[in-house]
mmCIF file of N, CA and C in Angstrom:
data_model
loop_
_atom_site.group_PDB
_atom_site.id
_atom_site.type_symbol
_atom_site.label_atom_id
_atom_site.label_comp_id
_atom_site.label_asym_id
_atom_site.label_seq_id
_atom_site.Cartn_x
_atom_site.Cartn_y
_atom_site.Cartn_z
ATOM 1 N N UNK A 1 -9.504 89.492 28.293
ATOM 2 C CA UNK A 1 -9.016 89.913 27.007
ATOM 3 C C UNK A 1 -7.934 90.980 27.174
ATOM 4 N N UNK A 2 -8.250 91.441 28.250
ATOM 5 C CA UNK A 2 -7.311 93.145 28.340
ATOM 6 C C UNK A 2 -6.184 92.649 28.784
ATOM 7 N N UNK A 3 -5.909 91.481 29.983
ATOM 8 C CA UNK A 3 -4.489 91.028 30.098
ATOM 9 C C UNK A 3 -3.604 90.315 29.032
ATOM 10 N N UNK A 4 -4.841 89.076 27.447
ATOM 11 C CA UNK A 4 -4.082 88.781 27.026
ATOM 12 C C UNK A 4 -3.376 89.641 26.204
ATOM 13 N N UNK A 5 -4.353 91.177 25.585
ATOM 14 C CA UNK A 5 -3.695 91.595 24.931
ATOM 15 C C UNK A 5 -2.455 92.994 25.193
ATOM 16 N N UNK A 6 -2.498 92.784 26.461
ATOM 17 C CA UNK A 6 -1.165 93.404 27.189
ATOM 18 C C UNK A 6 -0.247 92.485 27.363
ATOM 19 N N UNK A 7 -0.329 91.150 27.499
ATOM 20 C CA UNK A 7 1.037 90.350 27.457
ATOM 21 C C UNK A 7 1.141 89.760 26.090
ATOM 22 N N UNK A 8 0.727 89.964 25.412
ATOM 23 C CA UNK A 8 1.002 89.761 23.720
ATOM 24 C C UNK A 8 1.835 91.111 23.157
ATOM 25 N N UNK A 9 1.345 91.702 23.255
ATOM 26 C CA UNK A 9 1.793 93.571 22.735
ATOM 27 C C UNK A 9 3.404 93.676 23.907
ATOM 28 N N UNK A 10 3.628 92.997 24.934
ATOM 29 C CA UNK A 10 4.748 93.533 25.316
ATOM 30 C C UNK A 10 5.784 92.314 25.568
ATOM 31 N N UNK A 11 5.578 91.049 25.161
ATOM 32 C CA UNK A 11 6.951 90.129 25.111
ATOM 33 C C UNK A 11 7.241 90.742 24.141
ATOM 34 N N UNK A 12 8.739 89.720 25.235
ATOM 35 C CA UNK A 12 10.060 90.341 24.471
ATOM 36 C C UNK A 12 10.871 88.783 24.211
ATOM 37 N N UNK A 13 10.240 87.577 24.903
ATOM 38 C CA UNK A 13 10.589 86.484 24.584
ATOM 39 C C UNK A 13 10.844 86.035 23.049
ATOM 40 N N UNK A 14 10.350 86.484 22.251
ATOM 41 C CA UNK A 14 10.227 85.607 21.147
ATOM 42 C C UNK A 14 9.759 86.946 19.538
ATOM 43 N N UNK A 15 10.964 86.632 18.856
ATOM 44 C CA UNK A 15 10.848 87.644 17.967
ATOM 45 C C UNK A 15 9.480 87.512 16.814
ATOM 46 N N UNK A 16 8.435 86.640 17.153
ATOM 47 C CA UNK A 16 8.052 86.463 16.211
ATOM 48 C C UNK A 16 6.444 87.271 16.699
ATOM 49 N N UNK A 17 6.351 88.070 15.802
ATOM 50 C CA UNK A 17 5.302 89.178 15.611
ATOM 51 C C UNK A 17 3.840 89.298 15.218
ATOM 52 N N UNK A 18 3.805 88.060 16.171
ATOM 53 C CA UNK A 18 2.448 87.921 15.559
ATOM 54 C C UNK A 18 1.054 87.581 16.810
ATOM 55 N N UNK A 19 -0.147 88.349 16.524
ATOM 56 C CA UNK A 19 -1.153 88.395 17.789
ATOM 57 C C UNK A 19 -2.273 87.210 16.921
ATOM 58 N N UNK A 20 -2.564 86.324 17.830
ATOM 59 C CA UNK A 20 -3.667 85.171 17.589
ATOM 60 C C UNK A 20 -4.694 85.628 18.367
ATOM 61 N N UNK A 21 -6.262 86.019 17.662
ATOM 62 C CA UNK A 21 -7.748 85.816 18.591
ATOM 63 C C UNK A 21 -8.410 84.823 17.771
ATOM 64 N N UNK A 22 -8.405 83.792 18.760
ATOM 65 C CA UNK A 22 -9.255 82.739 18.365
ATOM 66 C C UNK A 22 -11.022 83.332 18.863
ATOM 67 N N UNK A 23 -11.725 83.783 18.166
ATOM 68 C CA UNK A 23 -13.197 84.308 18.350
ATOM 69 C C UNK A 23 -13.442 84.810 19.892
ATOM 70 N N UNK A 24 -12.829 85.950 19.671
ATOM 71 C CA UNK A 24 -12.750 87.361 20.810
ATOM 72 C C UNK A 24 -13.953 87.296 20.961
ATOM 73 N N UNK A 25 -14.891 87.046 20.495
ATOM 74 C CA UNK A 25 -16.071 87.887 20.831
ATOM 75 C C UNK A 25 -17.391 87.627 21.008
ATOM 76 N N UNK A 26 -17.026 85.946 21.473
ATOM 77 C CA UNK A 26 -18.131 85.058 21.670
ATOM 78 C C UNK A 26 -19.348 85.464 22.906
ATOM 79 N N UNK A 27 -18.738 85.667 23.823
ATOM 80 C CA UNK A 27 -19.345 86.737 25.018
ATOM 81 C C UNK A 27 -19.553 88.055 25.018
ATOM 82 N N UNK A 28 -19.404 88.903 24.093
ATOM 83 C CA UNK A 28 -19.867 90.239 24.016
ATOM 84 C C UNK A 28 -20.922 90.496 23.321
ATOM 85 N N UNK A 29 -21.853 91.424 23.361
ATOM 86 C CA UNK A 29 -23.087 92.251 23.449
ATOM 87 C C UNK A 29 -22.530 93.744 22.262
ATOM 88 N N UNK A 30 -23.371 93.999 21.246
ATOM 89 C CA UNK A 30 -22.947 94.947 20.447
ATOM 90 C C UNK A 30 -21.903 96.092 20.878
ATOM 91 N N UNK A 31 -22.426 96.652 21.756
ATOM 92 C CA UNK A 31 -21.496 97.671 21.773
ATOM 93 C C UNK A 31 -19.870 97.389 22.397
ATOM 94 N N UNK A 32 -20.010 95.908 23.316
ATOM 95 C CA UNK A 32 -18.350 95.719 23.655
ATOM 96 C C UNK A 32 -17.732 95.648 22.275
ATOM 97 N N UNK A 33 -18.516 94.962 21.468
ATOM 98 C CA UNK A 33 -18.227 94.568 19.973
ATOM 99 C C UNK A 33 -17.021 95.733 19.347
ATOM 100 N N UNK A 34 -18.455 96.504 18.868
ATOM 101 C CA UNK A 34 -17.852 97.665 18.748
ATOM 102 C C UNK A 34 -16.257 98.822 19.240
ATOM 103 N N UNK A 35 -16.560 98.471 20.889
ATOM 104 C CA UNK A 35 -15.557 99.188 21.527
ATOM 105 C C UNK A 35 -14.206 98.138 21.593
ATOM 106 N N UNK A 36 -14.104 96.673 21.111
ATOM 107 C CA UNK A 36 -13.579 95.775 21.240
ATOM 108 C C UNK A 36 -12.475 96.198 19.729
ATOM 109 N N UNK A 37 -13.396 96.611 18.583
ATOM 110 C CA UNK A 37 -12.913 96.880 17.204
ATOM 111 C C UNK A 37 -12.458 97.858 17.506
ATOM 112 N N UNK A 38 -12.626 98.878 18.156
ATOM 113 C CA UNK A 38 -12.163 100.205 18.323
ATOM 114 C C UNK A 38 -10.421 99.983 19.108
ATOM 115 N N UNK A 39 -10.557 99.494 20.612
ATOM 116 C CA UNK A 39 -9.578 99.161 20.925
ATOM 117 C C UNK A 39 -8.473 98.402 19.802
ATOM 118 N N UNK A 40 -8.778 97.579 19.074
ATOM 119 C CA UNK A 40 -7.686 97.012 17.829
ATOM 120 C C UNK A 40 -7.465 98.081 17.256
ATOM 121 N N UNK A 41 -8.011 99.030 16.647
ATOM 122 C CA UNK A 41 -7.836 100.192 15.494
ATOM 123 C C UNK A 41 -6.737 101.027 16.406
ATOM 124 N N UNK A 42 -6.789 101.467 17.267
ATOM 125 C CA UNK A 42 -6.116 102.382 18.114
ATOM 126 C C UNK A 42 -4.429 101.702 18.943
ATOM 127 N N UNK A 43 -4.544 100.278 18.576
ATOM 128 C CA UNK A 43 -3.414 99.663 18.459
ATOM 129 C C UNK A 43 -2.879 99.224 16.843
ATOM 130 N N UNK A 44 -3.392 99.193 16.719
ATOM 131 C CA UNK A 44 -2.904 99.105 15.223
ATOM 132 C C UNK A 44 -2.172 100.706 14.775
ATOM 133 N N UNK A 45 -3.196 101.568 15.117
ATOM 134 C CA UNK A 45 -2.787 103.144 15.142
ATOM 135 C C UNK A 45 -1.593 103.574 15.451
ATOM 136 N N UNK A 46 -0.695 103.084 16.881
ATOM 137 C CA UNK A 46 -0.188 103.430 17.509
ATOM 138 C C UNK A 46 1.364 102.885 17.199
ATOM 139 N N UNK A 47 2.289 103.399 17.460
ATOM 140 C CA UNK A 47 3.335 103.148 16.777
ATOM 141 C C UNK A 47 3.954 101.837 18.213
ATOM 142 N N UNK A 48 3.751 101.529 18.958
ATOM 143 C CA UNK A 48 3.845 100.936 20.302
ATOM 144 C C UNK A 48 4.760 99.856 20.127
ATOM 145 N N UNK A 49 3.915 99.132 19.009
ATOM 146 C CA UNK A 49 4.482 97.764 18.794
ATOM 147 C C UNK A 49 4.065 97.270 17.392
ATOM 148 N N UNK A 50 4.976 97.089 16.282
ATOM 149 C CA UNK A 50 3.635 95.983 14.791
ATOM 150 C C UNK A 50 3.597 95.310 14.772
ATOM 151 N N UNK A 51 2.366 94.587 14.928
ATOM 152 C CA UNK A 51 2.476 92.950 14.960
ATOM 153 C C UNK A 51 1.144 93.073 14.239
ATOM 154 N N UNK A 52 1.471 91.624 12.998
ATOM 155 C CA UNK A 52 0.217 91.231 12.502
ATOM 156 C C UNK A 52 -0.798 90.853 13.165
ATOM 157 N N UNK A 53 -2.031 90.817 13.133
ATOM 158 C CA UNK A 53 -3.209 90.778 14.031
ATOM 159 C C UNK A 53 -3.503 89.336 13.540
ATOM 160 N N UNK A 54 -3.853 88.638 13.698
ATOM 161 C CA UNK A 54 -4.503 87.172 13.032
ATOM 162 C C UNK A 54 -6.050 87.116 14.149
ATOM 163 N N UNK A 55 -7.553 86.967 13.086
ATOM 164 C CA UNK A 55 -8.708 86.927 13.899
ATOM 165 C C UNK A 55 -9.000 85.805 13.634
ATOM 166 N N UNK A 56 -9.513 84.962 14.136
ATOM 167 C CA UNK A 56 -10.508 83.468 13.457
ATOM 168 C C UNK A 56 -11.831 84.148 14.289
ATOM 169 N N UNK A 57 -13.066 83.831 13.091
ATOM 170 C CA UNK A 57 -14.294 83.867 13.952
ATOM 171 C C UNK A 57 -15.003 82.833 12.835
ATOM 172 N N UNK A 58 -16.371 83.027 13.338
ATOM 173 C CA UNK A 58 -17.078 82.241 12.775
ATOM 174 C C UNK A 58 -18.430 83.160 12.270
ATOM 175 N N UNK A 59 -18.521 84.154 13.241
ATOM 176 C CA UNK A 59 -19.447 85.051 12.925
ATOM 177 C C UNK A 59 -19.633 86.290 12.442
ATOM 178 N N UNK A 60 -20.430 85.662 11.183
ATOM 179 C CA UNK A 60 -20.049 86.687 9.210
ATOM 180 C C UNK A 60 -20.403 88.050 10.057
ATOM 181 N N UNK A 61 -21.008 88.646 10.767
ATOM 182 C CA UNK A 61 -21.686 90.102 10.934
ATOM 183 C C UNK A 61 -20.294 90.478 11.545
ATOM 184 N N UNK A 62 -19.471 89.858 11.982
ATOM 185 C CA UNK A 62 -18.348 90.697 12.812
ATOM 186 C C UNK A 62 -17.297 90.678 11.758
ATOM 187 N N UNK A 63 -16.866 89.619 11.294
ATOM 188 C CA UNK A 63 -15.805 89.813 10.316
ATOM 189 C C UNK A 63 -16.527 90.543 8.933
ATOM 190 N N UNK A 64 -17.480 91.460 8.601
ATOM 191 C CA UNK A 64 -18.270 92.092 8.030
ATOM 192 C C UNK A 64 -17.569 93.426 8.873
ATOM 193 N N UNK A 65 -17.901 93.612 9.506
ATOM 194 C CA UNK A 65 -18.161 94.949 10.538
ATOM 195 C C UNK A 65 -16.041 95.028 9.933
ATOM 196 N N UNK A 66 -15.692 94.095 10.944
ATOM 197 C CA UNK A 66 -14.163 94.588 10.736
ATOM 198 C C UNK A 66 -13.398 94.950 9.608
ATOM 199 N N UNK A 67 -14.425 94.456 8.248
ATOM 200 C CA UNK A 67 -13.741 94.917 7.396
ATOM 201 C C UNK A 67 -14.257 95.781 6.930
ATOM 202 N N UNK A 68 -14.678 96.664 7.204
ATOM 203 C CA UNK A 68 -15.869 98.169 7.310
ATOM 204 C C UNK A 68 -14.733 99.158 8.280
ATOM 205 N N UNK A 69 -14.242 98.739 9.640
ATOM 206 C CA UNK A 69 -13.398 99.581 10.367
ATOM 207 C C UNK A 69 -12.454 99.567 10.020
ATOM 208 N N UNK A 70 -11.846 98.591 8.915
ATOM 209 C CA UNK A 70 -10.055 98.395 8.239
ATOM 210 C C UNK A 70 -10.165 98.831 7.398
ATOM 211 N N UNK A 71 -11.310 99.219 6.368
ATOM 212 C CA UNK A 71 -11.132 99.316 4.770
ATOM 213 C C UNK A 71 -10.185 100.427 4.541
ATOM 214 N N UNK A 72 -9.552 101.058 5.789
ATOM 215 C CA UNK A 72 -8.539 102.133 5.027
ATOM 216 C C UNK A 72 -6.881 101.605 5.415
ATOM 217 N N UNK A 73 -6.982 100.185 5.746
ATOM 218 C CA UNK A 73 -5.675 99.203 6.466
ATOM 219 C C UNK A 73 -5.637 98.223 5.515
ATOM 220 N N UNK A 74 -4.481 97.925 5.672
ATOM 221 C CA UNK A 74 -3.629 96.472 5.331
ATOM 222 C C UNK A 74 -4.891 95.147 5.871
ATOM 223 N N UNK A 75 -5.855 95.007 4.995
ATOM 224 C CA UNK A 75 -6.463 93.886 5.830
ATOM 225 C C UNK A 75 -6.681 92.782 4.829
ATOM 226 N N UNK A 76 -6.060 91.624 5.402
ATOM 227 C CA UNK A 76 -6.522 90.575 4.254
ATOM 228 C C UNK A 76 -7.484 89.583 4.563
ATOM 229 N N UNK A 77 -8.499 88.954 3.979
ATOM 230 C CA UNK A 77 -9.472 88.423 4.841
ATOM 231 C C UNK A 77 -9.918 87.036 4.078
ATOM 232 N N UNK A 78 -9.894 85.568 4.814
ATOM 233 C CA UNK A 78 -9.975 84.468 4.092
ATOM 234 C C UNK A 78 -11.282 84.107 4.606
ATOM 235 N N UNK A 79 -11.875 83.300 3.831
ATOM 236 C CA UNK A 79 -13.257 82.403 4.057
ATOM 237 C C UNK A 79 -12.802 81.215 3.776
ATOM 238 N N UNK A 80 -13.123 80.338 5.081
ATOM 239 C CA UNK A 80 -13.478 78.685 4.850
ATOM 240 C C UNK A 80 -14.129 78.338 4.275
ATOM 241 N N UNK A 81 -14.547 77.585 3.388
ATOM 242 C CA UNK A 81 -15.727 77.042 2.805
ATOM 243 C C UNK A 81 -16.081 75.535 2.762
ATOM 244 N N UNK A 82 -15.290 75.479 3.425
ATOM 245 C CA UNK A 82 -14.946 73.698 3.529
ATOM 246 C C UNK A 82 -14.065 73.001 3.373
ATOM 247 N N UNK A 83 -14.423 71.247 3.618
ATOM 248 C CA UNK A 83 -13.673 70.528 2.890
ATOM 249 C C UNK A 83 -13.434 69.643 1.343
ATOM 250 N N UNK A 84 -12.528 69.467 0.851
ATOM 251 C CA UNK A 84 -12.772 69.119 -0.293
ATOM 252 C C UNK A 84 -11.339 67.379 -0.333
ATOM 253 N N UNK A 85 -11.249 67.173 -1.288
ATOM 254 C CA UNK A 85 -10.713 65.920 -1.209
ATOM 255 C C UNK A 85 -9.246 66.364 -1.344
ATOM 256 N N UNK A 86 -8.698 67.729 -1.587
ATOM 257 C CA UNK A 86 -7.481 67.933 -1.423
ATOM 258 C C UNK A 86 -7.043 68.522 0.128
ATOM 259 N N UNK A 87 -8.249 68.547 0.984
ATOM 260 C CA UNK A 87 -8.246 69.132 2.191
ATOM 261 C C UNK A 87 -9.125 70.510 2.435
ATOM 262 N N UNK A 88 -8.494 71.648 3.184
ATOM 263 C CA UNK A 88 -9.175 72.786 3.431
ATOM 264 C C UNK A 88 -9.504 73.763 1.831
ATOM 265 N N UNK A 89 -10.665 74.472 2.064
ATOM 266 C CA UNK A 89 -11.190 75.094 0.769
ATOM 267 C C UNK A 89 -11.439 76.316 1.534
ATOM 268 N N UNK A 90 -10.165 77.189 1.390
ATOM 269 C CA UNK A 90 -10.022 78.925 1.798
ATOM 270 C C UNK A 90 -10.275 79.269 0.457
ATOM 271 N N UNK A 91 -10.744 80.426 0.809
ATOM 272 C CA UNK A 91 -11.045 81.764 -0.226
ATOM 273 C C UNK A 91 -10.358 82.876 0.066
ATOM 274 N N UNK A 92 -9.826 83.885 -0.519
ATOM 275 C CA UNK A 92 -10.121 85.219 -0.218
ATOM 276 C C UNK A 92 -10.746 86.017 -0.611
ATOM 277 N N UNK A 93 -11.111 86.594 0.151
ATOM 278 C CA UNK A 93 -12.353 87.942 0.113
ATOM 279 C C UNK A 93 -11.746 89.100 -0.208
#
């Protein structure tokens, strides 16, 4: 995780500003959890680089938690809910 998100945070290839975690956090144990959210906050913090963050997970207690450590950030947060006959059924939260 620590290399992808050092070679994400420092191309210079491609102007487009944006960080993808497809479910960071399938292998971690509460407290990496935790120190995992912490590390994002402290980049987000930091004047280094801005790039929108984009998370996909699947698991409600973490995207719960993250929006508990953002509630004082720019955070926008969608729910899947399925499919329907016009296709995908997002929400926002």
């Amino acid at each position: 995780m620590s290399i992808f998100l050092g070679l994400g945070l420092t191309q210079n290839f491609s102007s487009w500003d944006q960080l993808f975690l497809d479910d960071p956090i399938q292998s971690m144990d509460d407290i990496k959890i935790l120190s995992f959210i912490d590390v994002l906050r402290a980049i987000s913090d930091s004047n280094f680089k801005k790039q929108n963050l984009i998370i996909s997970t699947h698991d409600d207690n973490f995207a719960k938690l993250l929006a508990i450590k953002y509630r004082n950030k720019s955070l926008t947060q969608y729910n899947f809910i399925g499919y329907g006959l016009q296709g995908p059924l997002i929400q926002r939260v």
